[in-house]
Amino acid sequence: MSAPYIDSLEQNKKRTINQSPGLIPVARWGPHRIDRFLSTAYIAAMALRDILILPDKRLRQVSEPVKKIDAGIRKLIEDMFETMYDAPGIGLAAIQIGTPKRVVTADLAKKEDPKNPQVFINPEVLWASEEKKVYEEGCLSIPEYYGDVERAAQVKVKYLDIEGQPREIEADGLLATCLQHEIDHLNGVLFIDHLSKLKRDRVLKKFTKAAKRAAE
Ligand code: K1U
Ligand code: ZN
């Protein structure tokens, strides 16, 4: 891939391992300081981030618009792609890795086709069709749970690309579903909010129990 965020990923990896001032203080913390420094540097270079899981309250936050596409936003996008491909998922909103910025990544390419990474910064639905479509959705923040969601069959979305250029896309099929799912995330909405109260309460209870057990 020749996208600029990949070039800057390479630069960031070198900077993190060789000279990151943010990591050096870790070396003062304990008897295994060299091991800890190296493992921390390695984790930082991988840029794989934890995905927030229901019922994490941060998933209910409304994300802030991106004002300037700077190195921090480009690094966020790199982390999102790495995390999304690793999961694996076809989309990801920045809040799912704990960053409340209005950034979405997606790649709907089939396994056998070349990758097709797409970035949507500050996406907004300009138009949604009256026609509806039902798709059985999943969510990386609600693992192994799926439910039928009815959404607009076609949408027109405006957004900024990685260079900050305003763009519009007319989407149908899975991209239309995915964009609406991800824009919901930016507004603190989850796909289970589109299900019946009975189903939503049931899944919430299950994940709340699991989180409590994990914390014990
Ligand atoms: O936002 C997310 O949680 C990601 C989510 C996106 C999505 C899926 C289905 C409908 C709408 C939005 C996922 O990617 S769940 C995983 C998934 O659908 C998938 C994973 C691997 C291959 C194919 C699909
Ligand atoms: Zn989701």
mmCIF file of C-alpha atoms and ligand atoms in Angstrom:
data_model
loop_
_atom_site.group_PDB
_atom_site.id
_atom_site.type_symbol
_atom_site.label_atom_id
_atom_site.label_comp_id
_atom_site.label_asym_id
_atom_site.label_seq_id
_atom_site.Cartn_x
_atom_site.Cartn_y
_atom_site.Cartn_z
ATOM 1 C CA MET A 1 0.000 0.000 0.000
ATOM 2 C CA SER A 2 1.357 3.434 -0.883
ATOM 3 C CA ALA A 3 -0.970 5.479 1.344
ATOM 4 C CA PRO A 4 0.807 8.162 3.381
ATOM 5 C CA TYR A 5 -0.335 6.668 6.699
ATOM 6 C CA ILE A 6 1.663 3.527 5.963
ATOM 7 C CA ASP A 7 4.852 5.551 5.304
ATOM 8 C CA SER A 8 4.381 7.377 8.551
ATOM 9 C CA LEU A 9 3.791 4.039 10.326
ATOM 10 C CA GLU A 10 7.281 2.980 9.255
ATOM 11 C CA GLN A 11 8.716 6.273 10.535
ATOM 12 C CA ASN A 12 6.853 5.916 13.810
ATOM 13 C CA LYS A 13 8.117 2.365 14.323
ATOM 14 C CA LYS A 14 11.738 3.535 13.914
ATOM 15 C CA ARG A 15 11.157 6.530 16.174
ATOM 16 C CA THR A 16 9.481 4.399 18.845
ATOM 17 C CA ILE A 17 12.235 1.791 18.964
ATOM 18 C CA ASN A 18 15.221 4.128 18.617
ATOM 19 C CA GLN A 19 14.423 7.324 20.383
ATOM 20 C CA SER A 20 10.919 7.649 21.780
ATOM 21 C CA PRO A 21 11.234 9.999 24.762
ATOM 22 C CA GLY A 22 7.892 8.660 25.960
ATOM 23 C CA LEU A 23 9.287 5.175 26.468
ATOM 24 C CA ILE A 24 12.685 5.879 28.008
ATOM 25 C CA PRO A 25 11.337 6.625 31.519
ATOM 26 C CA VAL A 26 9.937 3.070 31.636
ATOM 27 C CA ALA A 27 13.557 1.883 31.863
ATOM 28 C CA ARG A 28 13.857 3.460 35.334
ATOM 29 C CA TRP A 29 10.934 1.569 36.810
ATOM 30 C CA GLY A 30 12.271 -1.786 37.955
ATOM 31 C CA PRO A 31 14.912 -4.468 38.066
ATOM 32 C CA HIS A 32 13.989 -5.832 34.606
ATOM 33 C CA ARG A 33 14.251 -2.417 33.060
ATOM 34 C CA ILE A 34 15.867 -3.466 29.753
ATOM 35 C CA ASP A 35 13.336 -6.257 29.128
ATOM 36 C CA ARG A 36 10.497 -3.959 30.040
ATOM 37 C CA PHE A 37 11.815 -1.231 27.780
ATOM 38 C CA LEU A 38 12.135 -3.587 24.816
ATOM 39 C CA SER A 39 8.739 -5.213 25.299
ATOM 40 C CA THR A 40 7.039 -1.844 25.696
ATOM 41 C CA ALA A 41 8.767 -0.535 22.576
ATOM 42 C CA TYR A 42 7.674 -3.638 20.664
ATOM 43 C CA ILE A 43 4.056 -3.291 21.762
ATOM 44 C CA ALA A 44 4.065 0.399 20.822
ATOM 45 C CA ALA A 45 5.552 -0.396 17.392
ATOM 46 C CA MET A 46 2.865 -3.017 16.699
ATOM 47 C CA ALA A 47 0.192 -0.364 17.182
ATOM 48 C CA LEU A 48 -2.370 -3.020 17.937
ATOM 49 C CA ARG A 49 -4.925 -1.511 20.293
ATOM 50 C CA ASP A 50 -7.442 -3.094 22.662
ATOM 51 C CA ILE A 51 -11.040 -2.988 21.453
ATOM 52 C CA LEU A 52 -13.542 -1.725 24.028
ATOM 53 C CA ILE A 53 -16.185 -4.323 24.853
ATOM 54 C CA LEU A 54 -19.794 -3.874 25.949
ATOM 55 C CA PRO A 55 -20.745 -2.591 28.587
ATOM 56 C CA ASP A 56 -17.747 -0.188 28.545
ATOM 57 C CA LYS A 57 -19.298 3.267 29.063
ATOM 58 C CA ARG A 58 -16.847 4.899 26.646
ATOM 59 C CA LEU A 59 -18.757 3.229 23.785
ATOM 60 C CA ARG A 60 -21.664 5.571 24.662
ATOM 61 C CA GLN A 61 -19.589 8.754 24.236
ATOM 62 C CA VAL A 62 -20.294 11.110 21.348
ATOM 63 C CA SER A 63 -16.989 11.509 19.467
ATOM 64 C CA GLU A 64 -15.483 14.926 18.683
ATOM 65 C CA PRO A 65 -14.933 16.145 15.096
ATOM 66 C CA VAL A 66 -11.340 16.139 13.846
ATOM 67 C CA LYS A 67 -10.153 19.746 13.509
ATOM 68 C CA LYS A 68 -6.743 19.100 11.947
ATOM 69 C CA ILE A 69 -5.331 15.983 10.306
ATOM 70 C CA ASP A 70 -1.961 15.942 12.051
ATOM 71 C CA ALA A 71 0.559 13.233 12.956
ATOM 72 C CA GLY A 72 -1.605 12.157 15.900
ATOM 73 C CA ILE A 73 -4.627 11.527 13.661
ATOM 74 C CA ARG A 74 -2.489 9.700 11.079
ATOM 75 C CA LYS A 75 -1.076 7.467 13.832
ATOM 76 C CA LEU A 76 -4.615 6.850 15.122
ATOM 77 C CA ILE A 77 -5.648 5.744 11.604
ATOM 78 C CA GLU A 78 -2.655 3.376 11.367
ATOM 79 C CA ASP A 79 -3.555 1.862 14.735
ATOM 80 C CA MET A 80 -7.172 1.485 13.631
ATOM 81 C CA PHE A 81 -6.230 -0.380 10.441
ATOM 82 C CA GLU A 82 -3.864 -2.660 12.286
ATOM 83 C CA THR A 83 -6.496 -3.402 14.946
ATOM 84 C CA MET A 84 -9.331 -3.820 12.402
ATOM 85 C CA TYR A 85 -7.363 -6.227 10.168
ATOM 86 C CA ASP A 86 -6.184 -8.204 13.191
ATOM 87 C CA ALA A 87 -9.693 -8.604 14.708
ATOM 88 C CA PRO A 88 -10.709 -9.192 11.862
ATOM 89 C CA GLY A 89 -13.393 -6.679 10.993
ATOM 90 C CA ILE A 90 -14.693 -4.833 7.950
ATOM 91 C CA GLY A 91 -14.977 -1.520 9.809
ATOM 92 C CA LEU A 92 -13.873 0.268 12.966
ATOM 93 C CA ALA A 93 -14.704 3.557 14.685
ATOM 94 C CA ALA A 94 -11.969 5.316 16.682
ATOM 95 C CA ILE A 95 -14.009 5.166 19.898
ATOM 96 C CA GLN A 96 -13.818 1.365 19.730
ATOM 97 C CA ILE A 97 -10.116 1.708 20.564
ATOM 98 C CA GLY A 98 -10.881 4.380 23.171
ATOM 99 C CA THR A 99 -10.258 7.544 21.125
ATOM 100 C CA PRO A 100 -13.378 9.747 20.909
ATOM 101 C CA LYS A 101 -12.602 11.271 17.491
ATOM 102 C CA ARG A 102 -14.860 11.113 14.448
ATOM 103 C CA VAL A 103 -12.705 8.723 12.434
ATOM 104 C CA VAL A 104 -13.823 5.509 10.699
ATOM 105 C CA THR A 105 -11.777 2.890 8.866
ATOM 106 C CA ALA A 106 -13.222 0.212 6.589
ATOM 107 C CA ASP A 107 -12.124 -2.490 4.167
ATOM 108 C CA LEU A 108 -14.824 -4.538 2.483
ATOM 109 C CA ALA A 109 -12.536 -6.339 0.047
ATOM 110 C CA LYS A 110 -13.067 -10.084 -0.232
ATOM 111 C CA LYS A 111 -10.298 -12.324 1.153
ATOM 112 C CA GLU A 112 -9.125 -13.280 -2.340
ATOM 113 C CA ASP A 113 -9.025 -9.638 -3.572
ATOM 114 C CA PRO A 114 -6.386 -6.973 -2.846
ATOM 115 C CA LYS A 115 -6.895 -4.882 0.281
ATOM 116 C CA ASN A 116 -9.065 -1.778 -0.114
ATOM 117 C CA PRO A 117 -8.475 0.406 2.978
ATOM 118 C CA GLN A 118 -10.886 3.342 3.252
ATOM 119 C CA VAL A 119 -10.788 6.209 5.762
ATOM 120 C CA PHE A 120 -13.727 8.487 6.567
ATOM 121 C CA ILE A 121 -12.973 11.525 8.722
ATOM 122 C CA ASN A 122 -15.934 13.487 10.147
ATOM 123 C CA PRO A 123 -18.428 11.419 8.101
ATOM 124 C CA GLU A 124 -21.989 12.722 7.843
ATOM 125 C CA VAL A 125 -25.022 11.173 6.182
ATOM 126 C CA LEU A 126 -26.318 13.723 3.640
ATOM 127 C CA TRP A 127 -29.097 11.529 2.318
ATOM 128 C CA ALA A 128 -30.598 8.141 3.159
ATOM 129 C CA SER A 129 -32.979 6.196 0.911
ATOM 130 C CA GLU A 130 -36.549 5.448 1.920
ATOM 131 C CA GLU A 131 -35.826 1.907 0.817
ATOM 132 C CA LYS A 132 -34.660 -0.261 3.741
ATOM 133 C CA LYS A 133 -32.512 -3.351 3.950
ATOM 134 C CA VAL A 134 -32.054 -5.900 6.718
ATOM 135 C CA TYR A 135 -28.556 -7.235 7.400
ATOM 136 C CA GLU A 136 -27.388 -9.548 10.150
ATOM 137 C CA GLU A 137 -24.790 -7.310 11.807
ATOM 138 C CA GLY A 138 -21.931 -8.056 14.133
ATOM 139 C CA CYS A 139 -19.781 -5.678 16.168
ATOM 140 C CA LEU A 140 -16.189 -6.034 17.339
ATOM 141 C CA SER A 141 -17.287 -4.468 20.658
ATOM 142 C CA ILE A 142 -19.998 -7.143 21.109
ATOM 143 C CA PRO A 143 -18.065 -10.273 20.115
ATOM 144 C CA GLU A 144 -19.884 -13.351 18.851
ATOM 145 C CA TYR A 145 -23.316 -11.734 18.948
ATOM 146 C CA TYR A 146 -25.278 -11.061 15.766
ATOM 147 C CA GLY A 147 -28.658 -9.492 15.088
ATOM 148 C CA ASP A 148 -30.850 -8.389 12.194
ATOM 149 C CA VAL A 149 -30.791 -4.599 11.761
ATOM 150 C CA GLU A 150 -32.933 -2.618 9.340
ATOM 151 C CA ARG A 151 -31.203 0.425 7.839
ATOM 152 C CA ALA A 152 -31.404 2.613 4.735
ATOM 153 C CA ALA A 153 -30.452 0.585 1.656
ATOM 154 C CA GLN A 154 -28.493 3.496 0.130
ATOM 155 C CA VAL A 155 -26.783 6.501 1.702
ATOM 156 C CA LYS A 156 -24.845 9.528 0.519
ATOM 157 C CA VAL A 157 -22.071 10.388 2.976
ATOM 158 C CA LYS A 158 -19.749 13.388 3.058
ATOM 159 C CA TYR A 159 -16.381 13.111 4.785
ATOM 160 C CA LEU A 160 -12.759 14.247 4.699
ATOM 161 C CA ASP A 161 -10.116 11.964 3.211
ATOM 162 C CA ILE A 162 -6.681 11.411 4.779
ATOM 163 C CA GLU A 163 -5.392 14.573 3.039
ATOM 164 C CA GLY A 164 -8.264 16.613 4.479
ATOM 165 C CA GLN A 165 -10.029 16.885 1.103
ATOM 166 C CA PRO A 166 -13.858 17.013 1.282
ATOM 167 C CA ARG A 167 -15.409 14.032 -0.497
ATOM 168 C CA GLU A 168 -18.795 12.418 -1.011
ATOM 169 C CA ILE A 169 -19.649 8.775 -1.542
ATOM 170 C CA GLU A 170 -22.886 7.103 -2.607
ATOM 171 C CA ALA A 171 -22.981 3.702 -1.015
ATOM 172 C CA ASP A 172 -25.276 0.713 -1.210
ATOM 173 C CA GLY A 173 -25.057 -2.923 -0.124
ATOM 174 C CA LEU A 174 -22.679 -3.802 2.705
ATOM 175 C CA LEU A 175 -20.785 -0.467 2.499
ATOM 176 C CA ALA A 176 -24.044 1.432 3.175
ATOM 177 C CA THR A 177 -24.750 -0.830 6.180
ATOM 178 C CA CYS A 178 -21.179 -0.572 7.452
ATOM 179 C CA LEU A 179 -21.050 3.245 7.146
ATOM 180 C CA GLN A 180 -24.314 3.605 9.069
ATOM 181 C CA HIS A 181 -23.061 1.163 11.754
ATOM 182 C CA GLU A 182 -19.769 3.101 12.126
ATOM 183 C CA ILE A 183 -21.412 6.563 12.137
ATOM 184 C CA ASP A 184 -23.706 5.228 14.872
ATOM 185 C CA HIS A 185 -20.552 4.393 16.894
ATOM 186 C CA LEU A 186 -19.404 8.030 16.540
ATOM 187 C CA ASN A 187 -22.720 9.049 18.148
ATOM 188 C CA GLY A 188 -22.504 6.485 20.958
ATOM 189 C CA VAL A 189 -25.087 4.204 19.340
ATOM 190 C CA LEU A 190 -24.624 0.421 19.089
ATOM 191 C CA PHE A 191 -26.379 -1.965 16.715
ATOM 192 C CA ILE A 192 -28.169 -3.596 19.666
ATOM 193 C CA ASP A 193 -30.002 -0.257 20.126
ATOM 194 C CA HIS A 194 -31.842 -1.116 16.869
ATOM 195 C CA LEU A 195 -33.074 -4.438 18.298
ATOM 196 C CA SER A 196 -36.067 -5.053 20.560
ATOM 197 C CA LYS A 197 -35.699 -4.068 24.229
ATOM 198 C CA LEU A 198 -35.930 -7.742 25.177
ATOM 199 C CA LYS A 199 -32.969 -8.725 22.951
ATOM 200 C CA ARG A 200 -30.941 -5.659 23.965
ATOM 201 C CA ASP A 201 -31.461 -6.252 27.697
ATOM 202 C CA ARG A 202 -30.566 -9.907 27.286
ATOM 203 C CA VAL A 203 -27.249 -9.205 25.543
ATOM 204 C CA LEU A 204 -26.424 -6.362 27.949
ATOM 205 C CA LYS A 205 -26.993 -8.662 30.920
ATOM 206 C CA LYS A 206 -24.787 -11.359 29.405
ATOM 207 C CA PHE A 207 -21.877 -8.976 28.713
ATOM 208 C CA THR A 208 -22.219 -7.214 32.099
ATOM 209 C CA LYS A 209 -21.994 -10.588 33.865
ATOM 210 C CA ALA A 210 -18.945 -11.557 31.792
ATOM 211 C CA ALA A 211 -17.219 -8.245 32.592
ATOM 212 C CA LYS A 212 -17.876 -8.725 36.325
ATOM 213 C CA ARG A 213 -16.511 -12.286 36.207
ATOM 214 C CA ALA A 214 -13.389 -11.059 34.373
ATOM 215 C CA ALA A 215 -12.825 -8.365 37.011
ATOM 216 C CA GLU A 216 -12.954 -10.853 39.943
HETATM 217 O O1 K1U B 1 -17.762 -1.561 13.912
HETATM 218 C C1 K1U B 1 -17.525 -2.741 14.135
HETATM 219 O O2 K1U B 1 -17.756 -3.237 15.235
HETATM 220 C C2 K1U B 1 -16.982 -3.606 13.034
HETATM 221 C C3 K1U B 1 -18.038 -4.456 12.377
HETATM 222 C C4 K1U B 1 -18.604 -3.712 11.178
HETATM 223 C C5 K1U B 1 -19.897 -4.212 10.639
HETATM 224 C C6 K1U B 1 -20.159 -5.533 10.401
HETATM 225 C C7 K1U B 1 -21.361 -5.948 9.866
HETATM 226 C C8 K1U B 1 -22.306 -5.021 9.558
HETATM 227 C C9 K1U B 1 -22.052 -3.723 9.799
HETATM 228 C C10 K1U B 1 -20.864 -3.310 10.326
HETATM 229 C C11 K1U B 1 -17.378 -5.752 11.938
HETATM 230 O O3 K1U B 1 -16.498 -5.746 11.143
HETATM 231 S S1 K1U B 1 -17.942 -7.225 12.655
HETATM 232 C C12 K1U B 1 -16.994 -8.473 11.801
HETATM 233 C C13 K1U B 1 -17.456 -8.760 10.430
HETATM 234 O O4 K1U B 1 -18.534 -8.376 10.053
HETATM 235 C C14 K1U B 1 -16.579 -9.521 9.504
HETATM 236 C C15 K1U B 1 -15.340 -9.945 9.888
HETATM 237 C C16 K1U B 1 -14.536 -10.666 9.000
HETATM 238 C C17 K1U B 1 -14.994 -10.923 7.731
HETATM 239 C C18 K1U B 1 -16.233 -10.497 7.334
HETATM 240 C C19 K1U B 1 -17.040 -9.778 8.224
HETATM 241 ZN ZN ZN B 2 -19.545 -2.022 15.868
#
